[in-house]
Coordinates of C-alpha atoms and ligand atoms in Angstrom, one line a residue:
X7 CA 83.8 100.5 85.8
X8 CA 86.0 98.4 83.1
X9 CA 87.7 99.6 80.3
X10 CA 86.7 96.6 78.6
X11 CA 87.6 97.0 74.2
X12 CA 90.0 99.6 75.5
X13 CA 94.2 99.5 74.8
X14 CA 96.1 102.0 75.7
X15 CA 99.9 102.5 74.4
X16 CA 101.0 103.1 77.7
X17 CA 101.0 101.5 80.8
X18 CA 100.2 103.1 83.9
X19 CA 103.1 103.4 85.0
X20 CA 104.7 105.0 81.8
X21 CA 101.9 107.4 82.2
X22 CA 102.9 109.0 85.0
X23 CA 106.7 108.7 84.0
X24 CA 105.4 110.6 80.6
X25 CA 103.7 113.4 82.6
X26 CA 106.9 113.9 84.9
X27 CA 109.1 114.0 81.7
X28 CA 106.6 116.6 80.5
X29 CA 107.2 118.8 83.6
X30 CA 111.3 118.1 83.4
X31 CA 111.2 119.6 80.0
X32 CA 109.3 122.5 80.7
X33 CA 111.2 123.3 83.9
X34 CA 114.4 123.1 82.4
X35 CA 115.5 120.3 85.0
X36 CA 118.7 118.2 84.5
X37 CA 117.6 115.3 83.0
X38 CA 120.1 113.0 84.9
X39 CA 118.1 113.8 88.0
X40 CA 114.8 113.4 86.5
X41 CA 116.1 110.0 86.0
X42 CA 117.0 109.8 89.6
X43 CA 114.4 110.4 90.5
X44 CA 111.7 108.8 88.3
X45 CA 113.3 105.1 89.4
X46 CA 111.2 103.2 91.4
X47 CA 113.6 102.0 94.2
X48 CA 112.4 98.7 95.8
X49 CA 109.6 96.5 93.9
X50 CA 109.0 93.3 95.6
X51 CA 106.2 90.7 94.8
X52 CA 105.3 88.8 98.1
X53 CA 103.6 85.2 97.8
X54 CA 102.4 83.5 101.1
X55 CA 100.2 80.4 101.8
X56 CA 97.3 81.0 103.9
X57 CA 95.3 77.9 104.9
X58 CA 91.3 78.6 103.5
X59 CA 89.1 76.0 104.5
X60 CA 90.5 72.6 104.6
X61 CA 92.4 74.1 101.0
X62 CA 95.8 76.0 101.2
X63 CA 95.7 78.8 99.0
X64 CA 98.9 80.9 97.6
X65 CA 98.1 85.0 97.1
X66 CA 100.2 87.3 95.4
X67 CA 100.8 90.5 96.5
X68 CA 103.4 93.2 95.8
X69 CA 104.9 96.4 97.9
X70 CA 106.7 99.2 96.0
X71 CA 108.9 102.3 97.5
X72 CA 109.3 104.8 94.8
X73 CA 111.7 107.1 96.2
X74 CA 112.9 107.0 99.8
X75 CA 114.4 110.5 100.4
X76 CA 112.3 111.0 103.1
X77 CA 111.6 108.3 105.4
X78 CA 109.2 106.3 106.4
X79 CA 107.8 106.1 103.3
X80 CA 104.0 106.5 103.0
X81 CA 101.2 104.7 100.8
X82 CA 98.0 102.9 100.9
X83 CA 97.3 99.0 100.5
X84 CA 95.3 98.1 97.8
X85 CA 93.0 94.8 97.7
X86 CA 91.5 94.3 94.1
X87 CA 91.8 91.4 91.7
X88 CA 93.1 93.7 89.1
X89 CA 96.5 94.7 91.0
X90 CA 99.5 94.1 89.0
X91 CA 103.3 95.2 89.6
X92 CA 103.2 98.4 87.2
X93 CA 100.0 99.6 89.0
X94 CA 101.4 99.3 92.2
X95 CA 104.6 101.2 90.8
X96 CA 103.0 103.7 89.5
X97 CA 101.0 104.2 92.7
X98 CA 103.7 104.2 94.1
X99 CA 105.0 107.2 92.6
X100 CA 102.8 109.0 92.6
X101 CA 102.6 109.0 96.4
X102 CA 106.4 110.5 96.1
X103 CA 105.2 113.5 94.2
X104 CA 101.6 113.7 96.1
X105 CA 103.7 114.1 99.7
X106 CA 106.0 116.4 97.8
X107 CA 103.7 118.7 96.9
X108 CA 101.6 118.6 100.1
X109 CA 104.7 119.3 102.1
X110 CA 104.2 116.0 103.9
X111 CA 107.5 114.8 104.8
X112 CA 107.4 110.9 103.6
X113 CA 108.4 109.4 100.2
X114 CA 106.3 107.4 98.3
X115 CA 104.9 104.0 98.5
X116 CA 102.2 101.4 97.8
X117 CA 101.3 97.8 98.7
X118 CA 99.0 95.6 96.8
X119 CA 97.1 92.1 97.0
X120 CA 95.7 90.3 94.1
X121 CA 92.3 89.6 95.5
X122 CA 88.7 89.9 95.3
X123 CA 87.6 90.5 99.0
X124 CA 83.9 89.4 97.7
X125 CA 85.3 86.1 97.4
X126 CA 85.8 85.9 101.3
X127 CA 84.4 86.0 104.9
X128 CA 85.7 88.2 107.1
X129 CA 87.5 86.1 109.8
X130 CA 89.5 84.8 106.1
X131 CA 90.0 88.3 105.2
X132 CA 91.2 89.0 108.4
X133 CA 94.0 85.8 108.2
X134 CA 94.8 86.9 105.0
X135 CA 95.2 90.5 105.9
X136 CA 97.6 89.2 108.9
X137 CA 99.7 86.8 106.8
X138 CA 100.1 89.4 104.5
X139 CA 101.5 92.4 107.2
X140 CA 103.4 89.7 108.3
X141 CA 105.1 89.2 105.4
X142 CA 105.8 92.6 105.0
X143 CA 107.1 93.9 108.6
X144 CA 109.4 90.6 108.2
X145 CA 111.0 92.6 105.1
X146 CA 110.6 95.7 106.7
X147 CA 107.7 97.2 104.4
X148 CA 106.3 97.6 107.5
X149 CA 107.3 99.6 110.3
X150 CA 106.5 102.8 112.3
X151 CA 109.9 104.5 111.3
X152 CA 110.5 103.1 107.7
X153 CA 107.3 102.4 105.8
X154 CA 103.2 103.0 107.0
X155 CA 100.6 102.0 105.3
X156 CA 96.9 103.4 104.9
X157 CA 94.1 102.1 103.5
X158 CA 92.9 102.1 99.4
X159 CA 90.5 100.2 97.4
X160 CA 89.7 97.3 98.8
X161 CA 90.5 98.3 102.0
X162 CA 90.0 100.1 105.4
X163 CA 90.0 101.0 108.9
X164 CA 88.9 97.4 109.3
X165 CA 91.8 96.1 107.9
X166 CA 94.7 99.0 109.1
X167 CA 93.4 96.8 112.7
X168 CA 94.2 93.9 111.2
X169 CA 97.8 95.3 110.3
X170 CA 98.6 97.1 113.0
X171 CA 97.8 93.6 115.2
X172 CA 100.1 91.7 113.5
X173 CA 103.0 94.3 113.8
X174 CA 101.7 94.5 117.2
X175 CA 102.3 90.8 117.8
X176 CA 105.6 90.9 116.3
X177 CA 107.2 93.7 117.9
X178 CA 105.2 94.2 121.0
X179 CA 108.0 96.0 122.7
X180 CA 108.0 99.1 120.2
X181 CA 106.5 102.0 121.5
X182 CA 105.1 103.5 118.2
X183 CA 103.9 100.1 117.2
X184 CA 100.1 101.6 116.3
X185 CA 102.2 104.2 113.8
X186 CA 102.8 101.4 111.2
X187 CA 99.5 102.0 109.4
X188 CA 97.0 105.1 109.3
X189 CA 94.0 105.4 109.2
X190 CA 93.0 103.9 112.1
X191 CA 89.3 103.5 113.8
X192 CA 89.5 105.7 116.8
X193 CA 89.6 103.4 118.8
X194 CA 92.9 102.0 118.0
X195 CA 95.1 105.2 117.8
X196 CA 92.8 106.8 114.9
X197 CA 92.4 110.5 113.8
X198 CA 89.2 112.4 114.0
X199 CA 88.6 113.4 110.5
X200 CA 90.6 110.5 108.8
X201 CA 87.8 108.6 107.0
X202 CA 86.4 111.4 105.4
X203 CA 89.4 113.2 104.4
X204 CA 90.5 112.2 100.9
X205 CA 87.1 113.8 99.8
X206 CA 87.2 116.9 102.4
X207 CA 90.1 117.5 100.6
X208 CA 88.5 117.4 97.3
X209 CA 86.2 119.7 98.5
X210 CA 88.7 122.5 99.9
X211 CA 90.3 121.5 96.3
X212 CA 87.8 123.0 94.5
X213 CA 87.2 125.8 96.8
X214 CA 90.5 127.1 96.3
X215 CA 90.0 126.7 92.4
X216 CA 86.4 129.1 92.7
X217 CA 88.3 131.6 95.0
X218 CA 90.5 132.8 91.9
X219 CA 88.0 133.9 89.4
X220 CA 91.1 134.0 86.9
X221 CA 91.1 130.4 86.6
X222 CA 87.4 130.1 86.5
X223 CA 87.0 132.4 83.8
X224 CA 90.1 130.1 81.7
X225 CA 88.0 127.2 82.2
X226 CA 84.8 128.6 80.7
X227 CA 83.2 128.1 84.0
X228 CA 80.6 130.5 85.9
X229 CA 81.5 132.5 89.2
X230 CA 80.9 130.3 92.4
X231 CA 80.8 126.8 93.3
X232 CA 77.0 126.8 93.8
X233 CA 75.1 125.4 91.4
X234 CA 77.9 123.5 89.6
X235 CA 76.6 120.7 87.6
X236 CA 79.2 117.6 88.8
X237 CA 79.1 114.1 87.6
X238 CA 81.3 111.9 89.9
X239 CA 82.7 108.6 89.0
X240 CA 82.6 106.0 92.2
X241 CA 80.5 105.9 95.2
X242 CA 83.4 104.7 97.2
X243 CA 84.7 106.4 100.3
X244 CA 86.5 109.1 98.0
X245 CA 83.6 109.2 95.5
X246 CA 80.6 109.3 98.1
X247 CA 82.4 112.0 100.6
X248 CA 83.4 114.5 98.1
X249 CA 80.1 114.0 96.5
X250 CA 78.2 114.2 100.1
X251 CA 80.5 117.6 100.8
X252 CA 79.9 119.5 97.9
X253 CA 76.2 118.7 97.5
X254 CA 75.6 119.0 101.4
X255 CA 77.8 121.9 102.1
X256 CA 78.5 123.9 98.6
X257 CA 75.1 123.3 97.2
X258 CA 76.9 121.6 94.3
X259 CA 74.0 120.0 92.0
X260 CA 75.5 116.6 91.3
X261 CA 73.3 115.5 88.1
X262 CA 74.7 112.0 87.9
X263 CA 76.5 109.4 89.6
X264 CA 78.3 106.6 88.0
X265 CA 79.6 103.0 89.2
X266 CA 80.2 99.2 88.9
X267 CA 77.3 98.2 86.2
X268 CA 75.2 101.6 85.7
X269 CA 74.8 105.1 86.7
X270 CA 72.0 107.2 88.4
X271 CA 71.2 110.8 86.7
X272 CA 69.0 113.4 87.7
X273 CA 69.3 116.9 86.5
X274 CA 68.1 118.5 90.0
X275 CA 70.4 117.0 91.8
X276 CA 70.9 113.7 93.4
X277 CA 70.3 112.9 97.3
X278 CA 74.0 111.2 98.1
X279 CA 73.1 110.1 101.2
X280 CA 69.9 108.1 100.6
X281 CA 72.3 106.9 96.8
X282 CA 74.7 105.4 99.2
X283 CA 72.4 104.1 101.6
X284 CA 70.5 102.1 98.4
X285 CA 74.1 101.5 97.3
X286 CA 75.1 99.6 100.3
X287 CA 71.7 97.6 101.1
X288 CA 70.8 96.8 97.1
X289 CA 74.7 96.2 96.4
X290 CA 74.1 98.9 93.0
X291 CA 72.5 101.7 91.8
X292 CA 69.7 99.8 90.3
X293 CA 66.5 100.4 91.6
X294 CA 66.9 103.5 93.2
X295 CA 64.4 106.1 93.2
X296 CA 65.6 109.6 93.5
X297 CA 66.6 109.3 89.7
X298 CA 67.1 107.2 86.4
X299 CA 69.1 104.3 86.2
X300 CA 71.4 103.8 82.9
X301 CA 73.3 100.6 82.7
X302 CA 75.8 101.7 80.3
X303 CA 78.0 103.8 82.7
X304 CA 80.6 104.7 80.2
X305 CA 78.1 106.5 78.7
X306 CA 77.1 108.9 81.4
X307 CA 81.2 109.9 81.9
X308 CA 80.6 111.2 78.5
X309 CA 77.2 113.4 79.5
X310 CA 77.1 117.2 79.6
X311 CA 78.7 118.6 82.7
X312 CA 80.4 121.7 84.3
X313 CA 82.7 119.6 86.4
X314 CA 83.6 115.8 85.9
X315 CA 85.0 114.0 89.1
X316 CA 86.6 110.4 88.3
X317 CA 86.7 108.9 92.3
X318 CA 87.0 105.8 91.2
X319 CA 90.6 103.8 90.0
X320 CA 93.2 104.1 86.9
X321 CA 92.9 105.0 83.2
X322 CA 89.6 105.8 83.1
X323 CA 89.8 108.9 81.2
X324 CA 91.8 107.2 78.2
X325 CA 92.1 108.0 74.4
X326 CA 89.0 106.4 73.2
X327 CA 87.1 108.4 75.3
X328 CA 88.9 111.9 76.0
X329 CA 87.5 113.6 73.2
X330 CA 84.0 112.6 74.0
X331 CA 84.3 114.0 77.2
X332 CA 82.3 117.0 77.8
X333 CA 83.1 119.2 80.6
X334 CA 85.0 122.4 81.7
X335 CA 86.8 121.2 84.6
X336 CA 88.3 117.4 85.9
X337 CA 88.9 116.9 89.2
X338 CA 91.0 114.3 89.8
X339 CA 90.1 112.1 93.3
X340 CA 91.2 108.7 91.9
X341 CA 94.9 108.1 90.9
X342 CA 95.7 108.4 87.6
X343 CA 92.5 108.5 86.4
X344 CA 93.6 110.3 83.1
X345 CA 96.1 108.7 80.8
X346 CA 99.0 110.6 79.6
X347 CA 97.6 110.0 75.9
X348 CA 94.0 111.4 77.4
X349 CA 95.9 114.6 79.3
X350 CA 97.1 115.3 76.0
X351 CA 94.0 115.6 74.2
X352 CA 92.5 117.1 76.8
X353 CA 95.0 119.8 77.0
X354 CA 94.4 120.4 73.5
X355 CA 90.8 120.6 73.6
X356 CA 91.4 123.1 76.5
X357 CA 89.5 121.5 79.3
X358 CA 91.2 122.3 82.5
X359 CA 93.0 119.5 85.0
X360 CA 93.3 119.8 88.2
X361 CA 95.0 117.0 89.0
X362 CA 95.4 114.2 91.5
X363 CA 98.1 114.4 93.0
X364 CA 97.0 117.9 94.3
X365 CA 93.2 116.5 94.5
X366 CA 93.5 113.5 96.6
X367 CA 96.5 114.6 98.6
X368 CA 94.2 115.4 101.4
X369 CA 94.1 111.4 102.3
X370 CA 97.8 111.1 103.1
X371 CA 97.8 114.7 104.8
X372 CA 95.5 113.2 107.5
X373 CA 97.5 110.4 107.7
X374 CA 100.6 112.5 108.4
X375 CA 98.5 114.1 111.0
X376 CA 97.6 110.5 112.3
X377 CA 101.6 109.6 112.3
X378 CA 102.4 112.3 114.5
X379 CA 99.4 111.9 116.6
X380 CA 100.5 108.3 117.1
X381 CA 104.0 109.5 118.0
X382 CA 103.0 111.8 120.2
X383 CA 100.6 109.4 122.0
X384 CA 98.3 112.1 122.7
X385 CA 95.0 113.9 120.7
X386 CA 95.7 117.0 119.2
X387 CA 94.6 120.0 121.6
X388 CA 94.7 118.2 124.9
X389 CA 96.5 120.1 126.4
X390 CA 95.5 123.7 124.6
X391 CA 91.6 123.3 124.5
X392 CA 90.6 124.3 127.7
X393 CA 92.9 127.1 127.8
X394 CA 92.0 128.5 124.5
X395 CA 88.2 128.0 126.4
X396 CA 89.0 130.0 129.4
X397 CA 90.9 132.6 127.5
X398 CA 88.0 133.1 125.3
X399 CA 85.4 133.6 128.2
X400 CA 88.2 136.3 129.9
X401 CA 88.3 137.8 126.2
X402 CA 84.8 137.9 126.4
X403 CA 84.1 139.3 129.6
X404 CA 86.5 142.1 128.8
X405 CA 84.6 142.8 125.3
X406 CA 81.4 143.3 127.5
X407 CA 82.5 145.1 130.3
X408 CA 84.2 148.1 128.0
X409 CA 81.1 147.7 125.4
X410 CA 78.5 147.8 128.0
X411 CA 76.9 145.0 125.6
X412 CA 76.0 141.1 126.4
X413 CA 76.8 138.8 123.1
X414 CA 74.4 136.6 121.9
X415 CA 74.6 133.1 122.7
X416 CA 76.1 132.1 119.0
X417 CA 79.0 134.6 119.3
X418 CA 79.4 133.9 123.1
X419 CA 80.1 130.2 121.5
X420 CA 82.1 131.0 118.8
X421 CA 84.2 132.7 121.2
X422 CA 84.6 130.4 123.7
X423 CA 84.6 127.1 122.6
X424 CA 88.2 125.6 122.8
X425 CA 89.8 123.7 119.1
X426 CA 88.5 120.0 118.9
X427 CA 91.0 117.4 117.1
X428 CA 88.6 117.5 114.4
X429 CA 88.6 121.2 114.1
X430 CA 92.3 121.0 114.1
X431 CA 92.8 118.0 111.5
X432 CA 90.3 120.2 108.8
X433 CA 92.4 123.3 109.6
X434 CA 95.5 122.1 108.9
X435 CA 94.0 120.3 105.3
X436 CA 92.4 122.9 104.7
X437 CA 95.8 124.8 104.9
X438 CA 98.2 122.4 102.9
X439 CA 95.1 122.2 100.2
X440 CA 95.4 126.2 99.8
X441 CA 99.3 126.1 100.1
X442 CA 99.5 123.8 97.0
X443 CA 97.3 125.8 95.2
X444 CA 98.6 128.9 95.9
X445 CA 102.0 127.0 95.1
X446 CA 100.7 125.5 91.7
X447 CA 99.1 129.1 90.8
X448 CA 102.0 131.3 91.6
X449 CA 104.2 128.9 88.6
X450 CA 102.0 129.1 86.1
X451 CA 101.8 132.7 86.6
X452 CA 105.5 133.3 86.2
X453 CA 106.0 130.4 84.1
X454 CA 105.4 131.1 80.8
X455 CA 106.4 127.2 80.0
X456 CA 103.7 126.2 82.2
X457 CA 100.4 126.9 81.7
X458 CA 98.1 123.6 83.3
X459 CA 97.9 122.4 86.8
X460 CA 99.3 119.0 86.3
X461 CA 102.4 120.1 84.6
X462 CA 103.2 122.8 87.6
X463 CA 102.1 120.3 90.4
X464 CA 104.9 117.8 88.8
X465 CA 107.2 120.6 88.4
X466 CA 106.8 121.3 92.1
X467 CA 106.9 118.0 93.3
X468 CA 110.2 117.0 91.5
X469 CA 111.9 120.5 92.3
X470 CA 111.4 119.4 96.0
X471 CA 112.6 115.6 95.4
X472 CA 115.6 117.4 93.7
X473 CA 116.4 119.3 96.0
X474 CA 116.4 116.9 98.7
X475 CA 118.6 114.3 96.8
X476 CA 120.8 117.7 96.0
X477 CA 121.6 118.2 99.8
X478 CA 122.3 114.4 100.2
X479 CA 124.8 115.1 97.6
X480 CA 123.2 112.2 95.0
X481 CA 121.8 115.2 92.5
X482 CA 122.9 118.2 90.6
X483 CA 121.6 121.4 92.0
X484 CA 118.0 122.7 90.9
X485 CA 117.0 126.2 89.1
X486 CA 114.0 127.7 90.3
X487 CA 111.5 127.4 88.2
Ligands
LIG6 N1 95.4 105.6 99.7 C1 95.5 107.0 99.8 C2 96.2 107.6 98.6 O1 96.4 107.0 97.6 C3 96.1 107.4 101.1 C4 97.5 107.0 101.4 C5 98.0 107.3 102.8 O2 97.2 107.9 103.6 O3 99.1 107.0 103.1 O4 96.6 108.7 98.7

């Protein structure tokens, strides 16, 4: 997955700043708050001497708050040998307008190491991972109240450990001290329903986008999610959950499958399970059986498809390839996989966006759920779940006594059985993914200078930012839009 003999004219960062300018102008916004609120507050690059071996070695790494009108400010940490200050800026940003627009009440933030975790064992990893917190709760890029971290490529619940131990170490007297990263194992303060949720979130996504047959029909696309022919772009914990959920539970036909060094296609439909299971043994696609193997992945991006999901990293959507693209609809689960110059044709060539800061927000909406959780210092419906149980067998009894009836064992289940945390954590995504939506549909609708996704999910994200910098008196007010 390079973009090797690829330039763009824009940075990644100057992507995204493009796309919100696009959004400014069709809103009508003051442009002097645009400007407010594009700038990325606090960039810092971090370098720290970790001892490897009998070598020292020096790492670079970088932590970026976009906007801080909301506080702590929220992001993931990114370990990859291609992170670079602009990426983690732009990241960064678009964390801001992500929360926004999911009603999650954080700004924005990111964190970033150059490294290739390949390169090391874990016990290193794991002293790299803790000079590196460290670092950043000394600066206060780290902290319950003020900045929380998550994982990103490159990184996990494995590592948020890792983090949440050094902090742990330094301040052992704080009582929210496990509320400085998300995204937890359960074991350490972790939500049910975390790992998964960047692709469940995907997958209520496009639910929401087949419930309004409108937008279907402007895409070119047939009724119903079933039967969909989806290529998806990464087999990482985004790309293989979404991929898992909508071929499990949609019945989603997902024809090919691309990543590092090749791609697997199969016009009936790929077994994702038994994909990531060769994936993670064989360490690539190669060699697996349940379809053919093509080692020129770029390639497959550009194959025949109803729906194309990029679940992988940056720019991968760019303008040497955006007209060779061929597909109704783009899902968004990486950041910024589309460059402003490849949005552009697409837009012209008609091929709907949904994009990802409405795609992927279903990541940092678990986390928020996590936060609180962690704050609390309880699991979501302790205290309610056996009272919703009794009150469902008293519901029932009455039901049968007046009917004369006994319910079957199914219904008499469905009626008594009490929320679990997970059943909690999916309704509440499930809810901020349809709010969005619903949010994103209703201004296009009566918004005649905003006709595509992207531009109305900015639109709503910077109206909120706005609005927020308006009441702290550092903004001009904000038209509706
Ligand atoms: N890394 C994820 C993202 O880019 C999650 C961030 C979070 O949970 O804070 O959205």
């Amino acid at each position: 997955m390079t973009n090797e003999g690829f330039k763009e004219t824009m940075t990644f960062r100057e992507c995204v700043d493009r796309m919100v300018d696009r959004a400014i102008i069709a809103s009508g916004f003051d442009p002097g708050t645009g400007k407010i609120i594009q700038a990325c507050n606090v960039v810092s690059q971090i370098k720290f001497p970790v001892k490897i071996g009998n070598k020292i070695e020096i790492f670079t790494g970088w932590w970026a708050q976009h906007s801080s009108h909301r506080l702590p400010v929220k992001g993931g940490l990114r370990f990859a040998p291609i992170v670079n200050q602009d990426e983690i800026e732009a990241l960064a940003t678009l964390m801001s307008y992500k929360c926004a627009l999911a009603d999650i009440p954080f700004g924005g933030a990111k964190g970033g190491l150059c490294i290739n975790p390949a390169n090391y064992s874990k016990n290193e990893l794991r002293q790299i991972t803790h000079a590196f917190a460290t670092e950043l709760a000394r600066k206060e890029y780290l902290s319950p109240s003020l900045s929380v971290l998550a994982p990103d490529l490159g990184t996990s619940s494995r590592e948020m450990v890792w983090i949440a131990d050094a902090y742990k170490n330094m301040f052992p007297e704080n009582l929210n001290q496990s509320a400085c990263v998300t995204g937890k194992p359960l074991t350490h303060g972790g939500i049910a329903g975390r790992t998964e949720a960047t692709g469940k979130g995907v997958q209520y996504a496009l639910r929401q986008f087949f419930h309004h047959p409108d937008a279907v029909e402007a895409a070119g696309l047939s009724d119903g999610l079933e039967g969909q022919r989806v290529i998806v772009q990464g087999l990482g914990n985004v790309g293989y959950h979404t991929a898992k959920f909508l071929s499990e539970e949609e019945d989603v036909k997902v024809i090919a499958v691309i990543e590092r060094g090749g791609a697997i296609v199969n016009p009936d439909g790929i077994n994702i399970h038994n994909l990531r299971q060769h994936f993670a043994n064989s360490d690539g696609l190669k060699g697996f059986e349940g379809g053919d193997y093509i080692e020129n992945g770029s390639s497959v991006l550009e194959m025949e498809c109803d729906i194309l999901i990029p679940a992988a990293i940056e720019s991968q959507i760019h303008a040497n390839n955006a007209m060779a693209i061929n597909t109704k609809l783009i899902v968004e689960a990486a950041n910024g996989p589309t460059t402003y110059e490849a949005d552009e044709i697409l837009r012209e060539r008609g091929v709907t966006i949904l994009p990802d800061l409405y795609v992927n927000a279903g990541g940092v909406t678990v986390s928020y759920f996590e936060w609180t959780r962690n704050l609390s210092h309880m699991r979501f419906g302790r205290m309610q779940r056996r009272y919703d149980e009794l009150r469902g067998i008293t519901y029932l009894h009455v039901l049968e006594e007046l009917t004369g009836k006994t319910a079957s064992d199914k219904l008499r289940n469905e009626i008594v059985r009490g929320a679990s945390e997970l059943d909690l954590v999916r309704s509440g995504l499930d809810d901020t993914m349809q709010m969005a939506f619903t949010d994103m549909r209703d201004i296009i609708k009566r918004n005649e200078k905003i006709n595509d996704f992207r531009t109305a999910a900015y639109a709503i994200a910077v109206a909120k930012i706005a609005h927020s910098y308006y009441e702290q008196g550092l903004a001009e007010p904000v038209q509706d839009i």
